[in-house]
PDB file of C-alpha atoms in Angstrom:
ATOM      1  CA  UNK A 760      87.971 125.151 102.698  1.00 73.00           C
ATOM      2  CA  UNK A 761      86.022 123.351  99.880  1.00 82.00           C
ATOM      3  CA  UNK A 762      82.716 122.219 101.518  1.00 90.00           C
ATOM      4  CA  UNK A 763      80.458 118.937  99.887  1.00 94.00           C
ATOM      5  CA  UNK A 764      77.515 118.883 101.871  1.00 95.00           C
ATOM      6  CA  UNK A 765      75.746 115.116 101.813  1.00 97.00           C
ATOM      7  CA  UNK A 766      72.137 114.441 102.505  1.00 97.00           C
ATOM      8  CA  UNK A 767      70.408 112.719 104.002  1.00 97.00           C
ATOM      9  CA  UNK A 768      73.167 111.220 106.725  1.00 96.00           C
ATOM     10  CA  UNK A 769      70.723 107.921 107.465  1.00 97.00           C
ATOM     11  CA  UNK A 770      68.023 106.764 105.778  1.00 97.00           C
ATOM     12  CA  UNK A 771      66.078 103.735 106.064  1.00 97.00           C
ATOM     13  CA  UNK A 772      63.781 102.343 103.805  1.00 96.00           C
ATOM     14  CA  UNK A 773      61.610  99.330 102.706  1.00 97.00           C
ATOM     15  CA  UNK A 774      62.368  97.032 100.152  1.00 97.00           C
ATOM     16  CA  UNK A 775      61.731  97.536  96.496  1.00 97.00           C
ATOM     17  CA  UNK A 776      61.449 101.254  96.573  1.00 97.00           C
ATOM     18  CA  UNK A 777      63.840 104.319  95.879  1.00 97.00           C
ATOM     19  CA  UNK A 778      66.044 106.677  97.433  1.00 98.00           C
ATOM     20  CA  UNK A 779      68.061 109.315  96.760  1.00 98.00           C
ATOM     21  CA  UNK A 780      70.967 111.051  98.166  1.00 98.00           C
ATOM     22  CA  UNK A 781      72.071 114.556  97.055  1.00 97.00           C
ATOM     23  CA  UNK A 782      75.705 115.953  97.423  1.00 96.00           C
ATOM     24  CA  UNK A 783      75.859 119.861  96.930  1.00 95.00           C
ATOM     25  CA  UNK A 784      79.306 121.732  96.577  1.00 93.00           C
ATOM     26  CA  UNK A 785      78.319 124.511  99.095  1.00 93.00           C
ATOM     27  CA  UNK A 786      81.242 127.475  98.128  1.00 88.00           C
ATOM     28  CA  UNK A 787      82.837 126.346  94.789  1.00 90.00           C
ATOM     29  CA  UNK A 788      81.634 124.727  91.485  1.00 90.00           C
ATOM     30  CA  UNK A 789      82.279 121.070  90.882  1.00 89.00           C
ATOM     31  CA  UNK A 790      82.063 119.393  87.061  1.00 87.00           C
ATOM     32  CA  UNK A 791      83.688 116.053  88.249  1.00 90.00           C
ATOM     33  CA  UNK A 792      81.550 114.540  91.427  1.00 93.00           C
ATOM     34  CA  UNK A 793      82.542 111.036  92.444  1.00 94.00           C
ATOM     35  CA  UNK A 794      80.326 107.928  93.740  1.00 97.00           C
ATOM     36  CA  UNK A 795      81.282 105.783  96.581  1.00 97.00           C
ATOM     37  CA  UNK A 796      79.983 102.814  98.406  1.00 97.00           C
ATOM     38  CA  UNK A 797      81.489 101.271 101.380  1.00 95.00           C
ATOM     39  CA  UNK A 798      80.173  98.016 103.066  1.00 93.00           C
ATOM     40  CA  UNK A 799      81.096  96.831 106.649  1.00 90.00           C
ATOM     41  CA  UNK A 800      84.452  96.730 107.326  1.00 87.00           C
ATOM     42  CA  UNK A 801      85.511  97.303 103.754  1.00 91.00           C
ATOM     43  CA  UNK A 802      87.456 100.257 101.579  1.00 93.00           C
ATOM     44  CA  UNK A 803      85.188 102.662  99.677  1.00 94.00           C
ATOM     45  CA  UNK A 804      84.912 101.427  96.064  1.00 95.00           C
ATOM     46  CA  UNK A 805      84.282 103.369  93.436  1.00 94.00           C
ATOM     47  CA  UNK A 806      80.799 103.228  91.917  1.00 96.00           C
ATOM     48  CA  UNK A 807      80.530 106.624  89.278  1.00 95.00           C
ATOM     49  CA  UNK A 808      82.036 109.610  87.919  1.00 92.00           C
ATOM     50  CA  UNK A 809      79.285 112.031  87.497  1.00 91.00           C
ATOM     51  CA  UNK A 810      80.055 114.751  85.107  1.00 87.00           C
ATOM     52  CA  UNK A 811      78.126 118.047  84.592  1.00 87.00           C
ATOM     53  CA  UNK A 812      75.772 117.992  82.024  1.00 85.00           C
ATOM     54  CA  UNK A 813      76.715 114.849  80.380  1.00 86.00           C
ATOM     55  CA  UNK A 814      75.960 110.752  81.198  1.00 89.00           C
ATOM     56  CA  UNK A 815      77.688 109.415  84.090  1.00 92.00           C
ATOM     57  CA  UNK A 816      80.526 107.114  83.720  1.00 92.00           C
ATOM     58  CA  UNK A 817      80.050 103.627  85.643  1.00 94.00           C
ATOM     59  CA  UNK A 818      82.528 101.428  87.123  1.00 93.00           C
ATOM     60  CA  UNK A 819      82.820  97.649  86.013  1.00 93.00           C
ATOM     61  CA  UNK A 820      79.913  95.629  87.902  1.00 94.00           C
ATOM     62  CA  UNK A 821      78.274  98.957  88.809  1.00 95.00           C
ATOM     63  CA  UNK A 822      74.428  98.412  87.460  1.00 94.00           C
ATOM     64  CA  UNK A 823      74.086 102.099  85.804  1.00 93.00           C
ATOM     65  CA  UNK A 824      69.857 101.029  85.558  1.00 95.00           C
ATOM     66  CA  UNK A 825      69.786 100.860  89.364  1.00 96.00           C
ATOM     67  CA  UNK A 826      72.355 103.943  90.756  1.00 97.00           C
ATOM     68  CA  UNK A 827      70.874 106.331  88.612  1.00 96.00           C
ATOM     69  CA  UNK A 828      72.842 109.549  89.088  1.00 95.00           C
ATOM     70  CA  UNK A 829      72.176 113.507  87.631  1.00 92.00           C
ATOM     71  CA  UNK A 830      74.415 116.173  87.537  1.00 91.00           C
ATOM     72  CA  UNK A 831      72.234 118.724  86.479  1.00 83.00           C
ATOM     73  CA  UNK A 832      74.044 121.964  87.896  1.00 90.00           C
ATOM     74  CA  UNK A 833      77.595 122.951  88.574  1.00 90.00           C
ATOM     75  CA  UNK A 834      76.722 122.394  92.810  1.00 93.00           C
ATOM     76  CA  UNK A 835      74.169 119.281  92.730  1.00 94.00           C
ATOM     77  CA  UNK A 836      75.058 115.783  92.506  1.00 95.00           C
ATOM     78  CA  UNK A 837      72.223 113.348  93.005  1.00 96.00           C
ATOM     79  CA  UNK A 838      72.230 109.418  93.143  1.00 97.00           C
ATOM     80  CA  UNK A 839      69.083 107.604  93.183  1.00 97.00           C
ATOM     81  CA  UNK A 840      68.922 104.066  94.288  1.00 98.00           C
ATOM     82  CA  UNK A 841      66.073 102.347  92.611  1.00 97.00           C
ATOM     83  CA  UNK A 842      63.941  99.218  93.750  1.00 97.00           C
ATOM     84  CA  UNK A 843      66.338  99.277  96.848  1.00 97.00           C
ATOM     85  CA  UNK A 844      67.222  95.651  98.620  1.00 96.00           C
ATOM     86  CA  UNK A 845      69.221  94.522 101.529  1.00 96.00           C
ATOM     87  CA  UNK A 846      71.943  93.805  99.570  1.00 96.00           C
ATOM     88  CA  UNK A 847      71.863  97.804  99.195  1.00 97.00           C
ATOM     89  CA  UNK A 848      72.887  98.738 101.891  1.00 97.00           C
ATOM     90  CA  UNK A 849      75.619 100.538 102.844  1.00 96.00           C
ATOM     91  CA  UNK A 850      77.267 103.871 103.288  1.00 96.00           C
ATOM     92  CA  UNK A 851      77.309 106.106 100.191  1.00 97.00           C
ATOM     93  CA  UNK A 852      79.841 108.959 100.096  1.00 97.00           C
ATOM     94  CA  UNK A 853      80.519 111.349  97.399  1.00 96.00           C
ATOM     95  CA  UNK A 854      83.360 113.186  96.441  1.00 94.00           C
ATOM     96  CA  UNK A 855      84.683 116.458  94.328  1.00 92.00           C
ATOM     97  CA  UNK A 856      87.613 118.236  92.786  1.00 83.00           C
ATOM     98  CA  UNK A 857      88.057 121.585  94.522  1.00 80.00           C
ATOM     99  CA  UNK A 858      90.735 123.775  93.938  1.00 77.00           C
ATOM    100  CA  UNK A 859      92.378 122.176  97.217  1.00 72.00           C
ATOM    101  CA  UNK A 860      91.692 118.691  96.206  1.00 78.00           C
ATOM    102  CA  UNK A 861      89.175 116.467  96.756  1.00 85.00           C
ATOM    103  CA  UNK A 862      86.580 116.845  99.432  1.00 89.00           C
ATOM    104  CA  UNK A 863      84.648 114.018 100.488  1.00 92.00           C
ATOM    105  CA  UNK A 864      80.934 114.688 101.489  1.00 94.00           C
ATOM    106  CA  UNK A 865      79.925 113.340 105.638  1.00 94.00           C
ATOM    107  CA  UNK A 866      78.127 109.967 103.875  1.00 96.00           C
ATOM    108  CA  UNK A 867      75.016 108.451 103.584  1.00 97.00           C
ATOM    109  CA  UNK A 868      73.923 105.619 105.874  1.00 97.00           C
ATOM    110  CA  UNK A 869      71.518 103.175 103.635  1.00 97.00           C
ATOM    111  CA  UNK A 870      69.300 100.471 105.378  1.00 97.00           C
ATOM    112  CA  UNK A 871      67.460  98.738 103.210  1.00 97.00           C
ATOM    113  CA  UNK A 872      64.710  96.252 105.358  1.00 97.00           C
TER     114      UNK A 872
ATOM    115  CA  UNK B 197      88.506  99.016  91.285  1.00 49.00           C
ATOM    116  CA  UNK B 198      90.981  99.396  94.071  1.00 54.00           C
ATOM    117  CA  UNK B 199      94.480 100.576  93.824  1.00 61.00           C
ATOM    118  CA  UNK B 200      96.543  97.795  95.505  1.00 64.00           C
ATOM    119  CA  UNK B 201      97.000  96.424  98.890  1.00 73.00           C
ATOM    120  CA  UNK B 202      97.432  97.905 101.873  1.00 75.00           C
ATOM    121  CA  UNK B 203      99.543  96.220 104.973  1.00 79.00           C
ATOM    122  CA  UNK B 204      98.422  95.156 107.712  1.00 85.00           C
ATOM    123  CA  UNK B 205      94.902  95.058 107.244  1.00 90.00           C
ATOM    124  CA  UNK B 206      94.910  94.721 111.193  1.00 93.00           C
ATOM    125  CA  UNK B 207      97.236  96.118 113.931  1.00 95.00           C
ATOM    126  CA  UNK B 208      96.872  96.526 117.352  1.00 96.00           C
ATOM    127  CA  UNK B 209      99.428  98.246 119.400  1.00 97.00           C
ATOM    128  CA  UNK B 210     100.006  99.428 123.529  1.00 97.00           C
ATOM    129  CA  UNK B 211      99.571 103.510 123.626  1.00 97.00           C
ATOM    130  CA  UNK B 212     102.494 105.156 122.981  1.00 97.00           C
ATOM    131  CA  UNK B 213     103.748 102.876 120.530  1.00 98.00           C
ATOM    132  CA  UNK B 214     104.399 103.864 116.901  1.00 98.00           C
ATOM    133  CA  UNK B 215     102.398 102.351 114.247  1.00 97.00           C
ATOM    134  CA  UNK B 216     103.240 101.883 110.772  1.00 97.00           C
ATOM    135  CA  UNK B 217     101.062 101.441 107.898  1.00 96.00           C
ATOM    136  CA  UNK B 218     102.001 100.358 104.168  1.00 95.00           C
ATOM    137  CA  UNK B 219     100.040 101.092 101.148  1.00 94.00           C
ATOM    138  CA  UNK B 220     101.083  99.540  97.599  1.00 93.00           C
ATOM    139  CA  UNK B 221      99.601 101.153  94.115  1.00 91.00           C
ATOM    140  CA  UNK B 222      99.348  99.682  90.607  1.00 87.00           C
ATOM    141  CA  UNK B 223      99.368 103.154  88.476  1.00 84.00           C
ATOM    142  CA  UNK B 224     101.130 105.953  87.641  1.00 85.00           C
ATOM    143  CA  UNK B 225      99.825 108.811  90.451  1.00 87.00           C
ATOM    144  CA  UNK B 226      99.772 112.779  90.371  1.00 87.00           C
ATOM    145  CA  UNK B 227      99.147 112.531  94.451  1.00 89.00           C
ATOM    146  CA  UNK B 228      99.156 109.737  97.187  1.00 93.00           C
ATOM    147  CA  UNK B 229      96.527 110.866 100.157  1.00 94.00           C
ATOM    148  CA  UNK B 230      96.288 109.323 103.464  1.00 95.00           C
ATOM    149  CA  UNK B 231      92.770 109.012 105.023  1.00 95.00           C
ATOM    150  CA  UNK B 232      91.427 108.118 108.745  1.00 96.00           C
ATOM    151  CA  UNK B 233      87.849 106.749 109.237  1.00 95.00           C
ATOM    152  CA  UNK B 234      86.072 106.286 112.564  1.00 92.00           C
ATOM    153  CA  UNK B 235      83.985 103.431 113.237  1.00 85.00           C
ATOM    154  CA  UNK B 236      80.333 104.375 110.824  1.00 78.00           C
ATOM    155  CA  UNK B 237      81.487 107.960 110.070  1.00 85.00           C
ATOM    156  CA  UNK B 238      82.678 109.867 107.135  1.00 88.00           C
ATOM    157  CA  UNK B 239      87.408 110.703 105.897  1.00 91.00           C
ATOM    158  CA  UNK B 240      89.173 113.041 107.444  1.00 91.00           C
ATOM    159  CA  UNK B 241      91.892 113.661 105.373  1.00 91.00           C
ATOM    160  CA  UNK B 242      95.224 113.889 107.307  1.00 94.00           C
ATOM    161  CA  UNK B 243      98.222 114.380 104.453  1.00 94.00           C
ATOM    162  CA  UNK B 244      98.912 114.748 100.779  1.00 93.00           C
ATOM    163  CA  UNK B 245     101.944 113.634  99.462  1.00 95.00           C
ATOM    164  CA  UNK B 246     102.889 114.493  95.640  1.00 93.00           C
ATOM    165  CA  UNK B 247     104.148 112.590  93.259  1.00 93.00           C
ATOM    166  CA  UNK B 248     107.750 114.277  93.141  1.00 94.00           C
ATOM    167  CA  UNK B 249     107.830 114.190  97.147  1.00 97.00           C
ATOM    168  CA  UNK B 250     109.576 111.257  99.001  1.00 97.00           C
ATOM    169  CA  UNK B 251     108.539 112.087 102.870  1.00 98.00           C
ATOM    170  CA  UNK B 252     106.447 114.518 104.360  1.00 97.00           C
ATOM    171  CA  UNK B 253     105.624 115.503 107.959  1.00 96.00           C
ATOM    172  CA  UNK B 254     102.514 116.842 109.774  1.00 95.00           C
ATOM    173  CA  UNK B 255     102.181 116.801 113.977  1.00 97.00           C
ATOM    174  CA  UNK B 256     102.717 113.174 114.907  1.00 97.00           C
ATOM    175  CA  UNK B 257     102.399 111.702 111.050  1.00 98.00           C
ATOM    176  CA  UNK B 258     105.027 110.939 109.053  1.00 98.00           C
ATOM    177  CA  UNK B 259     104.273 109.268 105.367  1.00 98.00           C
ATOM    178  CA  UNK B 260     106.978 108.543 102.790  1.00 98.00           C
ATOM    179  CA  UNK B 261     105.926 107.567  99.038  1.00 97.00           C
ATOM    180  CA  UNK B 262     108.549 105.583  97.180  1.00 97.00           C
ATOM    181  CA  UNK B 263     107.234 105.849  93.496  1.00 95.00           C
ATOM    182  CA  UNK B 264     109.972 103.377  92.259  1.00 95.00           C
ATOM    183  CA  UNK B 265     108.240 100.765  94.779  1.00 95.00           C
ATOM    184  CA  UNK B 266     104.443 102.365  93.770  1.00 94.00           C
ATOM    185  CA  UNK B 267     104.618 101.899  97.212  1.00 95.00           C
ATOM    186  CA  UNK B 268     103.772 104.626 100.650  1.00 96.00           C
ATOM    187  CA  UNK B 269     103.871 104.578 104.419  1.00 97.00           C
ATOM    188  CA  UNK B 270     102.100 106.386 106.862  1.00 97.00           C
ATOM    189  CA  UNK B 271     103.869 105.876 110.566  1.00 98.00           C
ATOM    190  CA  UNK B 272     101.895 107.422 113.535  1.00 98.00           C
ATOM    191  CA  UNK B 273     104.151 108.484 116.506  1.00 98.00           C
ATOM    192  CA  UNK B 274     103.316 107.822 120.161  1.00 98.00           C
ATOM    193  CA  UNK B 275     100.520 107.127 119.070  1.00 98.00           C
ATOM    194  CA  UNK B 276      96.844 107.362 121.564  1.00 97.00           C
ATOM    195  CA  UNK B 277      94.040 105.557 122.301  1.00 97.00           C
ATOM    196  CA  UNK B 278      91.887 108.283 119.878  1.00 96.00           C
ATOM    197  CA  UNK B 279      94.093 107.134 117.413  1.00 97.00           C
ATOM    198  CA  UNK B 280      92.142 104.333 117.274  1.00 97.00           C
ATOM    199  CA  UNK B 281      90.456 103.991 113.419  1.00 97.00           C
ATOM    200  CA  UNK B 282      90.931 102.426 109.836  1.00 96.00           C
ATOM    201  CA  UNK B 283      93.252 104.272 107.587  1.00 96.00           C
ATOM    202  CA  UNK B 284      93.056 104.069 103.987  1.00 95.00           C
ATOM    203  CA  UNK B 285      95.474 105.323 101.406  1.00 95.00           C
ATOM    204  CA  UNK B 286      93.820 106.747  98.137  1.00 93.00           C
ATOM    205  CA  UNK B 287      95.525 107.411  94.437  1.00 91.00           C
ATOM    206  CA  UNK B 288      94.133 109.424  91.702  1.00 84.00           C
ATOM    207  CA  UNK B 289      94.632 107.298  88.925  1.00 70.00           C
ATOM    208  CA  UNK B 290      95.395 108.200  85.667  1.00 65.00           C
ATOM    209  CA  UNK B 291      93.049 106.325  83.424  1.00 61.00           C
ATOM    210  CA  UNK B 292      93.306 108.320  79.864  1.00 60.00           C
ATOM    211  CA  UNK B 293      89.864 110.535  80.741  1.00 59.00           C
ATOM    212  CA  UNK B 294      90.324 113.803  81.640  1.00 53.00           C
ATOM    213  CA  UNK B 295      89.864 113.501  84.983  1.00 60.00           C
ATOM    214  CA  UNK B 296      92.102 111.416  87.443  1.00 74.00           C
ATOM    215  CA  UNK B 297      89.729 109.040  90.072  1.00 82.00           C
ATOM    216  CA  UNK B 298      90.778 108.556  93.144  1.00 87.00           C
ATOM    217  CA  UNK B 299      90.945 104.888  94.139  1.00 89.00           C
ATOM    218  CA  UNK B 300      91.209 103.601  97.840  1.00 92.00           C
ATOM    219  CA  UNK B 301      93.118 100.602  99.021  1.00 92.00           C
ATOM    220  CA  UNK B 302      91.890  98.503 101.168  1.00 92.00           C
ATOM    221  CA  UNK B 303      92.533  99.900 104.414  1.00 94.00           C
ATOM    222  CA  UNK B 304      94.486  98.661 108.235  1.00 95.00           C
ATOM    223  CA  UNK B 305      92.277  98.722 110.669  1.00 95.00           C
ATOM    224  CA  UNK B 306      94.228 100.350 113.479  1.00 97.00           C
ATOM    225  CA  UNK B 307      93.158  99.435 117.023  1.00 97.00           C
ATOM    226  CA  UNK B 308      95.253 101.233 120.034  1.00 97.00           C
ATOM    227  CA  UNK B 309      94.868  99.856 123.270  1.00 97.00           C
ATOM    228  CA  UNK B 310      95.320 102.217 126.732  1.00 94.00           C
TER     229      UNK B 310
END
């Protein structure tokens, strides 16, 4: 089946600089790539749509200056969390359309110290 | 955003037991999807139910979707001790774009006990 492949799965990293996580469609081509965050013992909320080739689209409350995400190819998703704080952290997943459905990428553990 | 509620948020149950999970939505939905999550870890996607289906089957999982009610239920049989996980239901929403998002509920945090 439809593969996303999510890196890195953990990542720590000091306060105040960046990070960013990268979500490749490994066998099929995805336009539409989805943003998630989950905190501790919550539901995943949506953060972003990020759409080939064009701006992302950005949830209410979601700070679009501070997730900055690129969709530069057909297979390469990337979100960048800038000037990173504890409040940051949390698991990032991402998801896309395949012909199958969606397919959610393994997730991106986020500590922030 | 989140799509609804979902009912209990907490359940714990003997082994064996059946346990039954509610999800309600607020929009109109091409799919309803049932996802388990372990502890820290990433979905696993366990059943899709369409839009124009009322009850579907797979192993030990039953879910019905009741689209009069926006409303679905996932009931796990006899169920295990590795059943043990939070379970979210998820909706692609229709939201006039041309793509549908897919919005989680909140989640019941299942906890089976040996």
């Amino acid at each position: 089946g439809a593969v996303v492949s999510q890196h890195p799965s953990r990542v720590i990293c000091k306060s105040g600089t960046s990070v960013k996580i990268e979500c490749r469609s490994l066998d099929f081509q995805a336009t539409t790539m989805f943003w998630y965050r989950q905190f501790p013992k919550q539901s995943l909320m949506l953060m972003a749509t990020s759409n080939e080739g064009s701006k992302a689209t950005y949830e209410q409350g979601v700070e679009k200056d501070k997730f900055l995400i690129n969709h530069a190819s057909l297979t390469l998703s990337t979100l960048t969390v800038t000037s990173a704080h504890p409040e940051d952290s949390s698991f990032y997943i991402c998801s896309a359309v395949a012909i199958g459905g969606y397919t959610f990428g393994s997730g991106t553990r986020l500590t922030v110290v | 955003s989140q799509q609804g509620e979902e009912d209990p948020q907490a359940l714990s149950i003997q082994e064996g037991e059946n346990a039954t999970m509610n999800c309600s939505y607020k929009t109109s939905i091409n799919n309803l999807q049932w996802y388990r999550q372990n502890s820290g870890r990433g979905l696993v996607h366990l059943i899709l139910i369409r839009s124009n289906e009322r009850e579907k089957h797979s192993g030990r999982l039953r879910v019905t979707l009741d689209t009069s009610k926006k409303s679905s239920s996932l009931l796990i049989t006899a169920s295990r001790a590795a059943d043990t996980a939070s379970y979210f239901c998820a909706t692609d929403a229709h939201d006039g774009t041309s793509y549908d998002k897919v919005i989680f509920g909140p989640g019941t945090s299942l906890s089976v006990i040996p």
